Each structure stands twice: as C-alpha cells, then as structure tokens.
Short mmCIF file of C-alpha atoms in Angstrom, two decimals:
data_model
loop_
_atom_site.label_atom_id
_atom_site.label_comp_id
_atom_site.label_asym_id
_atom_site.label_seq_id
_atom_site.Cartn_x
_atom_site.Cartn_y
_atom_site.Cartn_z
CA UNK A 232 41.96 -5.54 -74.96
CA UNK A 233 39.11 -6.17 -77.41
CA UNK A 234 39.84 -3.10 -79.52
CA UNK A 235 36.42 -1.63 -78.72
CA UNK A 236 36.53 1.61 -76.77
CA UNK A 237 33.78 3.17 -74.70
CA UNK A 238 33.61 6.54 -73.02
CA UNK A 239 33.08 7.58 -70.36
CA UNK A 240 33.97 4.70 -68.05
CA UNK A 241 31.81 6.03 -65.24
CA UNK A 242 28.91 8.47 -65.27
CA UNK A 243 26.92 9.79 -62.34
CA UNK A 244 23.89 11.92 -63.04
CA UNK A 245 20.52 12.87 -61.59
CA UNK A 246 17.04 11.68 -62.44
CA UNK A 247 15.47 13.49 -65.37
CA UNK A 248 18.80 14.22 -67.03
CA UNK A 249 20.10 13.15 -70.42
CA UNK A 250 23.43 11.46 -71.15
CA UNK A 251 25.32 10.25 -74.19
CA UNK A 252 27.49 7.16 -74.21
CA UNK A 253 30.05 6.73 -76.96
CA UNK A 254 31.46 3.62 -78.59
CA UNK A 255 34.22 3.15 -81.16
CA UNK A 256 34.21 -0.29 -82.79
CA UNK A 257 37.24 -2.36 -83.69
CA UNK A 258 38.94 -1.27 -86.87
CA UNK A 259 37.11 -2.80 -89.82
CA UNK A 260 33.99 -3.84 -87.92
CA UNK A 261 30.75 -2.58 -89.44
CA UNK A 262 28.28 -3.61 -86.73
CA UNK A 263 27.80 -2.02 -83.33
CA UNK A 264 25.54 -3.52 -80.68
CA UNK A 265 24.40 -1.91 -77.43
CA UNK A 266 23.59 -3.87 -74.28
CA UNK A 267 22.41 -3.03 -70.78
CA UNK A 268 23.47 -5.13 -67.81
CA UNK A 269 21.77 -4.77 -64.45
CA UNK A 270 21.60 -7.03 -61.42
CA UNK A 271 17.89 -7.78 -61.74
CA UNK A 272 17.57 -7.96 -65.53
CA UNK A 273 20.88 -9.50 -66.53
CA UNK A 274 22.36 -8.65 -69.91
CA UNK A 275 19.78 -7.21 -72.31
CA UNK A 276 20.25 -6.49 -75.99
CA UNK A 277 19.15 -2.95 -76.83
CA UNK A 278 19.89 -2.22 -80.47
CA UNK A 279 22.22 -3.00 -83.38
CA UNK A 280 23.53 -0.80 -86.17
CA UNK A 281 25.21 -2.11 -89.29
CA UNK A 282 27.13 0.30 -91.51
CA UNK A 283 25.09 3.26 -90.34
CA UNK A 284 21.66 1.65 -90.50
CA UNK A 285 19.54 0.22 -87.69
CA UNK A 286 19.64 -3.58 -88.10
CA UNK A 287 17.89 -5.07 -85.09
CA UNK A 288 16.04 -3.79 -82.09
CA UNK A 289 15.75 -5.39 -78.69
CA UNK A 290 14.40 -4.14 -75.39
CA UNK A 291 15.25 -0.52 -75.95
CA UNK A 292 13.02 2.01 -74.21
CA UNK A 293 11.51 4.92 -76.14
CA UNK A 294 13.54 7.27 -73.91
CA UNK A 295 16.69 5.74 -75.37
CA UNK A 296 18.01 6.25 -78.88
CA UNK A 297 21.15 5.42 -80.75
CA UNK A 298 22.90 6.19 -84.00
CA UNK A 299 25.94 5.12 -85.94
CA UNK A 300 27.96 7.75 -87.71
CA UNK A 301 29.79 7.59 -91.07
CA UNK A 302 33.07 6.86 -89.28
CA UNK A 303 31.20 3.90 -87.67
CA UNK A 304 31.39 5.11 -84.10
CA UNK A 305 28.09 4.95 -82.26
CA UNK A 306 26.34 6.91 -79.56
CA UNK A 307 23.61 5.80 -77.19
CA UNK A 308 21.46 8.62 -75.87
CA UNK A 309 19.53 8.10 -72.65
CA UNK A 310 17.01 10.76 -71.68
CA UNK A 311 14.58 11.45 -68.82
CA UNK A 312 16.75 9.20 -66.72
CA UNK A 313 15.21 7.16 -63.92
CA UNK A 314 16.82 5.39 -60.99
CA UNK A 315 16.17 2.06 -62.72
CA UNK A 316 18.39 3.07 -65.63
CA UNK A 317 21.44 2.65 -63.41
CA UNK A 318 23.39 -0.17 -65.02
CA UNK A 319 26.45 -1.15 -66.99
CA UNK A 320 26.11 -0.31 -70.66
CA UNK A 321 28.23 -2.30 -73.07
CA UNK A 322 28.78 -1.91 -76.73
CA UNK A 323 30.13 -4.66 -78.93
CA UNK A 324 31.26 -4.75 -82.52
CA UNK A 325 31.52 -7.41 -85.19
CA UNK A 326 32.60 -7.53 -88.82
CA UNK A 327 29.24 -8.63 -90.20
CA UNK A 328 25.60 -7.96 -89.64
CA UNK A 329 24.41 -11.20 -88.09
CA UNK A 330 24.58 -12.32 -84.49
CA UNK A 331 26.52 -15.46 -85.40
CA UNK A 332 29.57 -13.29 -86.02
CA UNK A 333 31.93 -13.01 -83.08
CA UNK A 334 31.10 -9.93 -81.06
CA UNK A 335 33.88 -8.05 -79.29
CA UNK A 336 32.73 -6.23 -76.20
CA UNK A 337 34.05 -2.96 -74.88
CA UNK A 338 34.87 -2.35 -71.21
CA UNK A 339 31.48 -0.77 -70.53
CA UNK A 340 30.15 2.47 -69.10
CA UNK A 341 28.83 2.33 -65.57
CA UNK A 342 25.88 4.70 -65.26
CA UNK A 343 24.61 5.70 -61.84
CA UNK A 344 21.41 7.72 -61.65
CA UNK A 345 20.82 9.39 -58.28
CA UNK B 19 9.89 -13.18 -70.05
CA UNK B 20 13.32 -14.78 -69.82
CA UNK B 21 13.64 -17.31 -72.62
CA UNK B 22 17.05 -18.73 -71.73
CA UNK B 23 17.34 -20.34 -68.33
CA UNK B 24 20.75 -21.35 -67.05
CA UNK B 25 21.48 -23.78 -64.26
CA UNK B 26 22.97 -23.81 -61.81
CA UNK B 27 22.88 -20.13 -60.96
CA UNK B 28 25.94 -20.40 -58.70
CA UNK B 29 28.64 -23.04 -58.52
CA UNK B 30 31.61 -23.24 -56.19
CA UNK B 31 33.97 -26.16 -56.74
CA UNK B 32 37.50 -27.27 -55.96
CA UNK B 33 40.29 -27.12 -58.50
CA UNK B 34 40.42 -30.31 -60.54
CA UNK B 35 36.70 -31.08 -60.40
CA UNK B 36 34.48 -31.37 -63.46
CA UNK B 37 31.28 -29.38 -63.95
CA UNK B 38 28.43 -28.89 -66.40
CA UNK B 39 26.38 -25.76 -66.97
CA UNK B 40 23.03 -25.97 -68.73
CA UNK B 41 21.20 -23.50 -70.92
CA UNK B 42 17.56 -24.31 -71.65
CA UNK B 43 14.73 -22.77 -73.59
CA UNK B 44 11.35 -23.59 -75.06
CA UNK B 45 12.29 -21.63 -78.19
CA UNK B 46 14.37 -22.74 -81.14
CA UNK B 47 17.59 -20.81 -81.70
CA UNK B 48 19.27 -20.23 -85.05
CA UNK B 49 22.62 -20.17 -83.28
CA UNK B 50 23.82 -20.08 -79.73
CA UNK B 51 26.90 -18.50 -78.19
CA UNK B 52 28.66 -19.02 -74.89
CA UNK B 53 30.49 -16.13 -73.23
CA UNK B 54 32.59 -15.68 -70.11
CA UNK B 55 32.56 -12.41 -68.25
CA UNK B 56 34.92 -11.30 -65.52
CA UNK B 57 34.07 -8.53 -63.03
CA UNK B 58 34.30 -5.05 -64.52
CA UNK B 59 34.80 -6.33 -68.05
CA UNK B 60 32.68 -7.10 -71.06
CA UNK B 61 31.75 -10.67 -72.01
CA UNK B 62 34.23 -12.60 -74.13
CA UNK B 63 32.91 -15.03 -76.71
CA UNK B 64 33.99 -18.63 -76.15
CA UNK B 65 32.13 -20.47 -78.91
CA UNK B 66 29.27 -20.35 -81.40
CA UNK B 67 27.21 -23.46 -82.17
CA UNK B 68 24.90 -23.53 -85.13
CA UNK B 69 23.89 -27.09 -85.99
CA UNK B 70 21.62 -29.24 -83.83
CA UNK B 71 23.67 -31.94 -82.10
CA UNK B 72 26.92 -30.07 -82.69
CA UNK B 73 29.76 -30.61 -80.22
CA UNK B 74 32.69 -28.21 -80.03
CA UNK B 75 35.78 -28.51 -77.87
CA UNK B 76 37.97 -25.68 -76.69
CA UNK B 77 40.83 -27.16 -74.61
CA UNK B 78 39.13 -28.31 -71.40
CA UNK B 79 35.72 -26.89 -72.39
CA UNK B 80 33.16 -28.94 -74.32
CA UNK B 81 30.07 -27.29 -75.75
CA UNK B 82 27.02 -29.11 -77.03
CA UNK B 83 23.98 -27.82 -78.90
CA UNK B 84 20.81 -29.84 -78.45
CA UNK B 85 19.39 -31.76 -81.39
CA UNK B 86 16.30 -29.54 -81.45
CA UNK B 87 18.41 -26.36 -81.02
CA UNK B 88 16.52 -25.45 -77.85
CA UNK B 89 19.24 -26.19 -75.30
CA UNK B 90 22.97 -26.28 -74.82
CA UNK B 91 25.53 -27.36 -72.27
CA UNK B 92 29.04 -26.37 -71.30
CA UNK B 93 31.23 -28.98 -69.65
CA UNK B 94 34.53 -28.06 -68.02
CA UNK B 95 37.04 -30.79 -67.24
CA UNK B 96 39.55 -30.39 -64.41
CA UNK B 97 38.47 -26.86 -63.55
CA UNK B 98 41.16 -24.32 -62.67
CA UNK B 99 40.96 -21.06 -60.69
CA UNK B 100 41.37 -19.20 -63.99
CA UNK B 101 37.98 -20.59 -65.07
CA UNK B 102 36.28 -18.46 -62.42
CA UNK B 103 33.77 -16.05 -63.90
CA UNK B 104 30.22 -15.51 -65.10
CA UNK B 105 29.23 -17.86 -67.92
CA UNK B 106 26.47 -16.67 -70.23
CA UNK B 107 24.71 -18.39 -73.06
CA UNK B 108 23.03 -16.25 -75.71
CA UNK B 109 21.18 -16.82 -78.90
CA UNK B 110 18.96 -15.45 -81.59
CA UNK B 111 15.43 -16.74 -81.94
CA UNK B 112 13.12 -16.19 -84.82
CA UNK B 113 9.91 -17.11 -83.00
CA UNK B 114 7.94 -13.94 -83.60
CA UNK B 115 10.16 -10.88 -83.95
CA UNK B 116 13.87 -11.66 -84.12
CA UNK B 117 15.42 -11.37 -80.68
CA UNK B 118 18.94 -11.83 -79.33
CA UNK B 119 18.74 -12.97 -75.74
CA UNK B 120 21.25 -13.64 -73.00
CA UNK B 121 20.75 -16.38 -70.45
CA UNK B 122 20.36 -15.80 -66.74
CA UNK B 123 24.04 -16.62 -66.16
CA UNK B 124 26.04 -19.10 -64.08
CA UNK B 125 28.54 -17.68 -61.66
CA UNK B 126 31.42 -20.13 -61.25
CA UNK B 127 34.07 -20.00 -58.57
CA UNK B 128 36.94 -22.46 -58.65
CA UNK B 129 38.86 -22.73 -55.41
CA UNK B 130 42.57 -23.52 -55.38
#
C-alpha cells in the first residue's frame, strides 16, 4: 500500500459525458501527479500540482483539467469524453516538487467510455 | 513522438537466468528512474540515477546511467518468478519544454 488513494476504482460512462477522478496523496506529500496509461500510448504524464499550484504540464488535452485543493487532495476532470479516453488513470504523490523525488503511485482508476 | 525506447519489448526467461533491459533516447535527461509495475497496480519506483556513468545496485538488480545521460540499462542477475512484471524507465528532459516521459516498457516473465 503506497498510501495514495484514488476513487473510484472503476468508472463506466458514455461518450460526451464528464467525470471527476479523485486522488488523496500520502500524508505530508505536497506534489500530486496525474498519468494516463493506455495500451497504445503507454504511460503518459498529464499534469503536476505542487502545494496547490500547477507545476508542470504534459500531454493533457484541453478537455481535461485538474486542481489541487488546500487539503492537498486533487481532482482530475475529464469532459466531452471520447472512446479513446478509456484508460487507467493514476495519480502519484511525492514530498517535493521535482521529478527526481520518489513518486508513490495510487492503485488507479479504470475508466471505460462506451 | 516517443523519446524513450526500451528493448526488448517482451522477455520470457527461466528462473536463474540473467537479463538486461535497455532504455535509449536521443535526448539528454536530467535524471532517470526505473519502475516496476504489476497488473492492476501503479508503478513502484526502483531507483533514480542522476549522474552520467552512475551505477546503482539493488540486491540482484544493477542500474546504469549512460555517460551522456541519454541511455540506461537494468541488469537482473539470477532472475526469480517474483521479478515478473512490466519494467518502465522514465525521465525528465529539458530539451525544449520540460517533459517527464515514460519508456515504452519491457514486459518480463520469469518461469519457475
């Protein structure tokens, strides 16, 4: 158990819909990272927040957005969902703001868009 | 464009054999991490290498960062069934906009 929690574990929704994925980092960690893992694209970095502020941005689509709240939990919002958005979404947390810090990954949310 | 290529993509070996996984790029990385991921779980960090030429050992696993910080290798000695999993390298590159990229992955299966 990494100490990172993600909800829900599974999510099935239809195209065009909007969903919110939630992540609670390990106690004391200030950074939250979001990743998407699909069979054809592998593991892709989406976005990082550090202590409430956006720190780094990866291959995140404009239909996707994220935020980190004062209690440091984070939410990833996916809108206008397409079939290709079906994937595993992981969040990870680390104590510091740089990628050289050890990242602890949550168990993931499996999103299926039908 | 995938900047971190791993080879081989798949590897099936017998318990006790040695193996090497490679992670190659044309870009320079400020640091590079190796992860192992098991089905249905998130990746678990194995090691971070920062200095060109650096070698780190973790029990039967040896990690090396290339002198030019463009490539890395993971060597496993006397593989065990518990080593089975997806091995991923990942790193941050500052060529252009900062990016954190995962490699294409090597799926290892160790047979008892």
